[in-house]
Amino acid sequence: MKKKSCISFVFIVLFGLSAQAQSKKWTLEECVNYAVQNNISIKQTELDSKTAMIDKKGAIGNFLPSVNANASHSWNIGLNQDITTGLLRNQTSQFTSAGASVGIDIYKGLQNQNTLRRANLSIVAAKYQLLKMKEDVALNVANAFLQILFNKENLKVQQEQKAFNEKQYSRSEELVKAGSIPRGDLLDIKATVASNNQSVIAADNALLISKLSLAQLLQLKDFENFDVIDNTSIKDENNILAQTPTAIYDKAKEIRTELKIAQTNLEIAEKNVAIAKGGFQPTLQAFYNFNTRAGYSDRIIGYGPNTNNPTSIIGYVQETNQNVLQPTYTPILGKALPVFDQFNDNKGQSFGAQLSIPIFNGFSARNNVERSKVSLERSKIALEQQDLDLQRNVYTAFTDAKGALNAHESSIVALESRQESYNYAKEKYAVGLMNSFDFNQSQTLLSNAQSEVIRTKYDYIFKIKILEFYFGIPIIKN
């Protein structure tokens, strides 16, 4: 019994959590913050920032010395020089060599310094690019969020219109039975109800597609259960239209990320020119080398004390005498050291400085400079174009926002007129002074006016947000 109770409790808890997760409605702030953390484009741009940091590490590494070690071992088979006597013999000799080298740039035409400065600028540019991507995603999320709100209100209008016409159809059936209106009016209303049903289906599909669009921006898979808060209030609290386009443009030039990106790219191009010019200058590098070697012949079969000098050792080789059946072991003239002793005795060192002066390199350095200068001119033009684009976008956004406000105010006036006209038509239809076709036309015009008010409302809100965006007001206040 207890086991069943536990199972029931767990089931109720899990079901409650699942229902709560499905019934969650997102605010605009939650949508923007989630998109900034999970959007794929933002993640890709973050990787660019990491690449810029790696490039900076490489630029710092140019100031550090380069250290390299090397080793080799070889076998010489056949006629070669005896490593102990210096004579040519048919034998197998082994040679081992090892070494290490250290090099450091003392002067390289300031290329290392300019490369580091360029790497720092690239990091700044990557940060601006990431910020720009986050701003774009936030703006897209706000647009998709408002589209959902518009589709929700439009669906509600269509559903109310359908419900009203269904009631009107039921009432008309009674009037037809009573002989108050002709049967043709009933058929007109029936066709209107069918048209309303299609409008509801279309509005519901539009709402589903808008939810899918926002869910994709948020990288959510379960878009069918995704929903936003219906009573979201987004107002023009900052009264941005009280500003002049010139004032908004001047503020945008100070804060807009796209201008900062273009300016940073111009500075990077200048550093590229300086790096290319460094190719004309001489380079000075200090170096240090260490090396050692050792050899071994297969004729040496062992080592032993030197009878003439007990403090030293000598190698012995195996000799075959044609008159003696047994081989003899002959000491090698001179001192034959073991391998490790040879490494110690044969070590050598060298150090110094190397100066390299470029005289002619097939116009490589000159072409690099010219190519960098072309890129610099492109960056200057890009900055100028970005400034022109910003000015045009600000003035366009200001004009669009004012136009959207006028359109919304006009739609409200039109709705009031359509509402009065519909109320008058309703009274005339009730006393038989208007046929069903004209009454349905009045009703359709009212529905269109209601939809137009909703459309212009959210169009105005979004265009105000764009204008605030250029003025430095974020989409959401964290």
Short mmCIF file of N, CA, C and O in Angstrom, two decimals, residues 214-266:
data_model
loop_
_atom_site.label_atom_id
_atom_site.label_comp_id
_atom_site.label_asym_id
_atom_site.label_seq_id
_atom_site.Cartn_x
_atom_site.Cartn_y
_atom_site.Cartn_z
N LEU A 214 10.15 32.62 -33.29
CA LEU A 214 10.80 33.06 -32.06
C LEU A 214 11.49 31.90 -31.36
O LEU A 214 12.60 32.06 -30.82
N ALA A 215 10.86 30.72 -31.36
CA ALA A 215 11.49 29.56 -30.73
C ALA A 215 12.80 29.20 -31.41
O ALA A 215 13.76 28.78 -30.75
N GLN A 216 12.88 29.36 -32.71
CA GLN A 216 14.12 29.09 -33.42
C GLN A 216 15.20 30.10 -33.05
O GLN A 216 16.38 29.75 -32.93
N LEU A 217 14.83 31.36 -32.88
CA LEU A 217 15.80 32.36 -32.42
C LEU A 217 16.34 32.02 -31.04
O LEU A 217 17.50 32.28 -30.73
N LEU A 218 15.48 31.41 -30.22
CA LEU A 218 15.89 31.03 -28.87
C LEU A 218 16.54 29.66 -28.82
O LEU A 218 16.96 29.22 -27.75
N GLN A 219 16.58 28.96 -29.96
CA GLN A 219 17.12 27.60 -30.03
C GLN A 219 16.30 26.64 -29.16
O GLN A 219 16.84 25.75 -28.50
N LEU A 220 14.98 26.81 -29.17
CA LEU A 220 14.07 25.91 -28.46
C LEU A 220 13.51 24.89 -29.44
O LEU A 220 13.13 25.24 -30.56
N LYS A 221 13.43 23.64 -29.02
CA LYS A 221 12.91 22.58 -29.88
C LYS A 221 11.40 22.40 -29.70
O LYS A 221 10.70 22.11 -30.66
N ASP A 222 10.92 22.55 -28.49
CA ASP A 222 9.51 22.31 -28.21
C ASP A 222 8.72 23.59 -28.46
O ASP A 222 8.20 24.22 -27.55
N PHE A 223 8.62 24.00 -29.74
CA PHE A 223 7.97 25.27 -30.06
C PHE A 223 6.45 25.17 -29.96
O PHE A 223 5.77 26.19 -29.81
N GLU A 224 5.89 23.96 -30.03
CA GLU A 224 4.45 23.83 -29.98
C GLU A 224 3.89 24.24 -28.62
O GLU A 224 2.77 24.73 -28.52
N ASN A 225 4.67 24.02 -27.55
CA ASN A 225 4.24 24.40 -26.21
C ASN A 225 4.80 25.76 -25.80
O ASN A 225 4.61 26.18 -24.67
N PHE A 226 5.50 26.42 -26.71
CA PHE A 226 6.11 27.71 -26.39
C PHE A 226 5.05 28.81 -26.48
O PHE A 226 4.23 28.84 -27.39
N ASP A 227 5.09 29.72 -25.52
CA ASP A 227 4.13 30.82 -25.52
C ASP A 227 4.74 32.00 -24.78
O ASP A 227 5.69 31.86 -24.01
N VAL A 228 4.18 33.17 -25.04
CA VAL A 228 4.66 34.39 -24.39
C VAL A 228 3.52 35.00 -23.60
O VAL A 228 2.34 34.66 -23.79
N ILE A 229 3.88 35.91 -22.71
CA ILE A 229 2.88 36.57 -21.87
C ILE A 229 2.02 37.49 -22.73
O ILE A 229 2.54 38.31 -23.49
N ASP A 230 0.69 37.37 -22.59
CA ASP A 230 -0.22 38.11 -23.46
C ASP A 230 -0.29 39.60 -23.12
O ASP A 230 -0.38 40.44 -24.01
N ASN A 231 -0.25 39.91 -21.83
CA ASN A 231 -0.49 41.30 -21.42
C ASN A 231 0.81 42.09 -21.31
O ASN A 231 0.96 42.96 -20.44
N THR A 232 1.76 41.78 -22.17
CA THR A 232 3.00 42.53 -22.17
C THR A 232 2.74 43.98 -22.57
O THR A 232 2.12 44.25 -23.61
N SER A 233 3.20 44.90 -21.77
CA SER A 233 3.00 46.32 -22.04
C SER A 233 4.32 46.93 -22.48
O SER A 233 5.28 46.97 -21.72
N ILE A 234 4.36 47.41 -23.71
CA ILE A 234 5.55 48.06 -24.24
C ILE A 234 5.13 49.44 -24.73
O ILE A 234 4.40 49.57 -25.71
N LYS A 235 5.58 50.46 -24.05
CA LYS A 235 5.16 51.82 -24.35
C LYS A 235 6.36 52.68 -24.71
O LYS A 235 7.50 52.34 -24.43
N ASP A 236 6.04 53.82 -25.31
CA ASP A 236 7.07 54.80 -25.63
C ASP A 236 7.32 55.64 -24.39
O ASP A 236 6.93 56.82 -24.30
N GLU A 237 7.97 55.02 -23.40
CA GLU A 237 8.21 55.71 -22.13
C GLU A 237 9.27 56.79 -22.25
O GLU A 237 9.32 57.71 -21.43
N ASN A 238 10.14 56.70 -23.23
CA ASN A 238 11.26 57.63 -23.35
C ASN A 238 10.95 58.83 -24.24
O ASN A 238 11.79 59.72 -24.38
N ASN A 239 9.74 58.83 -24.85
CA ASN A 239 9.31 59.95 -25.68
C ASN A 239 10.40 60.29 -26.71
O ASN A 239 10.82 61.44 -26.85
N ILE A 240 10.84 59.27 -27.41
CA ILE A 240 11.97 59.42 -28.33
C ILE A 240 11.64 60.33 -29.50
O ILE A 240 12.53 60.99 -30.05
N LEU A 241 10.35 60.43 -29.86
CA LEU A 241 9.99 61.29 -30.99
C LEU A 241 10.12 62.76 -30.66
O LEU A 241 10.04 63.61 -31.56
N ALA A 242 10.31 63.08 -29.38
CA ALA A 242 10.57 64.48 -29.02
C ALA A 242 11.96 64.93 -29.42
O ALA A 242 12.24 66.13 -29.51
N GLN A 243 12.85 63.96 -29.69
CA GLN A 243 14.20 64.27 -30.15
C GLN A 243 14.16 64.61 -31.65
O GLN A 243 13.24 64.23 -32.36
N THR A 244 15.19 65.31 -32.08
CA THR A 244 15.32 65.59 -33.51
C THR A 244 16.16 64.51 -34.16
O THR A 244 16.97 63.86 -33.50
N PRO A 245 15.99 64.28 -35.47
CA PRO A 245 16.83 63.27 -36.14
C PRO A 245 18.31 63.58 -36.02
O PRO A 245 19.13 62.67 -35.89
N THR A 246 18.66 64.86 -36.04
CA THR A 246 20.08 65.24 -35.92
C THR A 246 20.63 64.86 -34.57
O THR A 246 21.76 64.35 -34.46
N ALA A 247 19.85 65.09 -33.51
CA ALA A 247 20.30 64.75 -32.16
C ALA A 247 20.47 63.23 -32.01
O ALA A 247 21.43 62.76 -31.39
N ILE A 248 19.54 62.48 -32.59
CA ILE A 248 19.65 61.02 -32.52
C ILE A 248 20.87 60.54 -33.30
O ILE A 248 21.59 59.64 -32.86
N TYR A 249 21.12 61.13 -34.44
CA TYR A 249 22.27 60.75 -35.26
C TYR A 249 23.58 61.08 -34.55
O TYR A 249 24.52 60.25 -34.55
N ASP A 250 23.66 62.25 -33.94
CA ASP A 250 24.89 62.62 -33.21
C ASP A 250 25.15 61.67 -32.05
O ASP A 250 26.30 61.29 -31.79
N LYS A 251 24.09 61.25 -31.37
CA LYS A 251 24.25 60.30 -30.26
C LYS A 251 24.65 58.93 -30.81
O LYS A 251 25.50 58.23 -30.23
N ALA A 252 24.06 58.57 -31.94
CA ALA A 252 24.36 57.25 -32.53
C ALA A 252 25.82 57.17 -32.97
O ALA A 252 26.45 56.11 -32.86
N LYS A 253 26.39 58.27 -33.46
CA LYS A 253 27.79 58.25 -33.89
C LYS A 253 28.73 57.97 -32.72
O LYS A 253 29.82 57.43 -32.91
N GLU A 254 28.32 58.30 -31.52
CA GLU A 254 29.16 58.09 -30.34
C GLU A 254 29.06 56.67 -29.80
O GLU A 254 30.03 56.16 -29.22
N ILE A 255 27.93 56.04 -29.99
CA ILE A 255 27.70 54.78 -29.28
C ILE A 255 27.48 53.58 -30.18
O ILE A 255 27.64 52.44 -29.72
N ARG A 256 27.16 53.78 -31.46
CA ARG A 256 26.79 52.64 -32.28
C ARG A 256 27.97 51.72 -32.52
O ARG A 256 29.07 52.13 -32.86
N THR A 257 27.72 50.44 -32.37
CA THR A 257 28.77 49.43 -32.46
C THR A 257 29.33 49.29 -33.86
O THR A 257 30.53 49.07 -34.04
N GLU A 258 28.49 49.43 -34.88
CA GLU A 258 28.98 49.24 -36.24
C GLU A 258 30.04 50.29 -36.62
O GLU A 258 30.98 49.98 -37.36
N LEU A 259 29.90 51.52 -36.08
CA LEU A 259 30.93 52.53 -36.33
C LEU A 259 32.22 52.19 -35.60
O LEU A 259 33.32 52.39 -36.13
N LYS A 260 32.10 51.67 -34.39
CA LYS A 260 33.29 51.28 -33.64
C LYS A 260 34.02 50.13 -34.33
O LYS A 260 35.25 50.08 -34.33
N ILE A 261 33.27 49.22 -34.90
CA ILE A 261 33.89 48.10 -35.62
C ILE A 261 34.67 48.63 -36.83
O ILE A 261 35.81 48.23 -37.09
N ALA A 262 34.04 49.54 -37.59
CA ALA A 262 34.70 50.09 -38.77
C ALA A 262 35.95 50.89 -38.38
O ALA A 262 36.97 50.82 -39.07
N GLN A 263 35.88 51.64 -37.28
CA GLN A 263 37.03 52.41 -36.83
C GLN A 263 38.16 51.49 -36.39
O GLN A 263 39.34 51.74 -36.71
N THR A 264 37.83 50.43 -35.69
CA THR A 264 38.86 49.48 -35.25
C THR A 264 39.48 48.76 -36.43
O THR A 264 40.71 48.54 -36.46
N ASN A 265 38.68 48.41 -37.41
CA ASN A 265 39.23 47.77 -38.61
C ASN A 265 40.17 48.71 -39.35
O ASN A 265 41.17 48.26 -39.94
N LEU A 266 39.89 50.01 -39.32
CA LEU A 266 40.80 50.99 -39.93
C LEU A 266 42.14 51.01 -39.20
O LEU A 266 43.21 51.03 -39.83
#
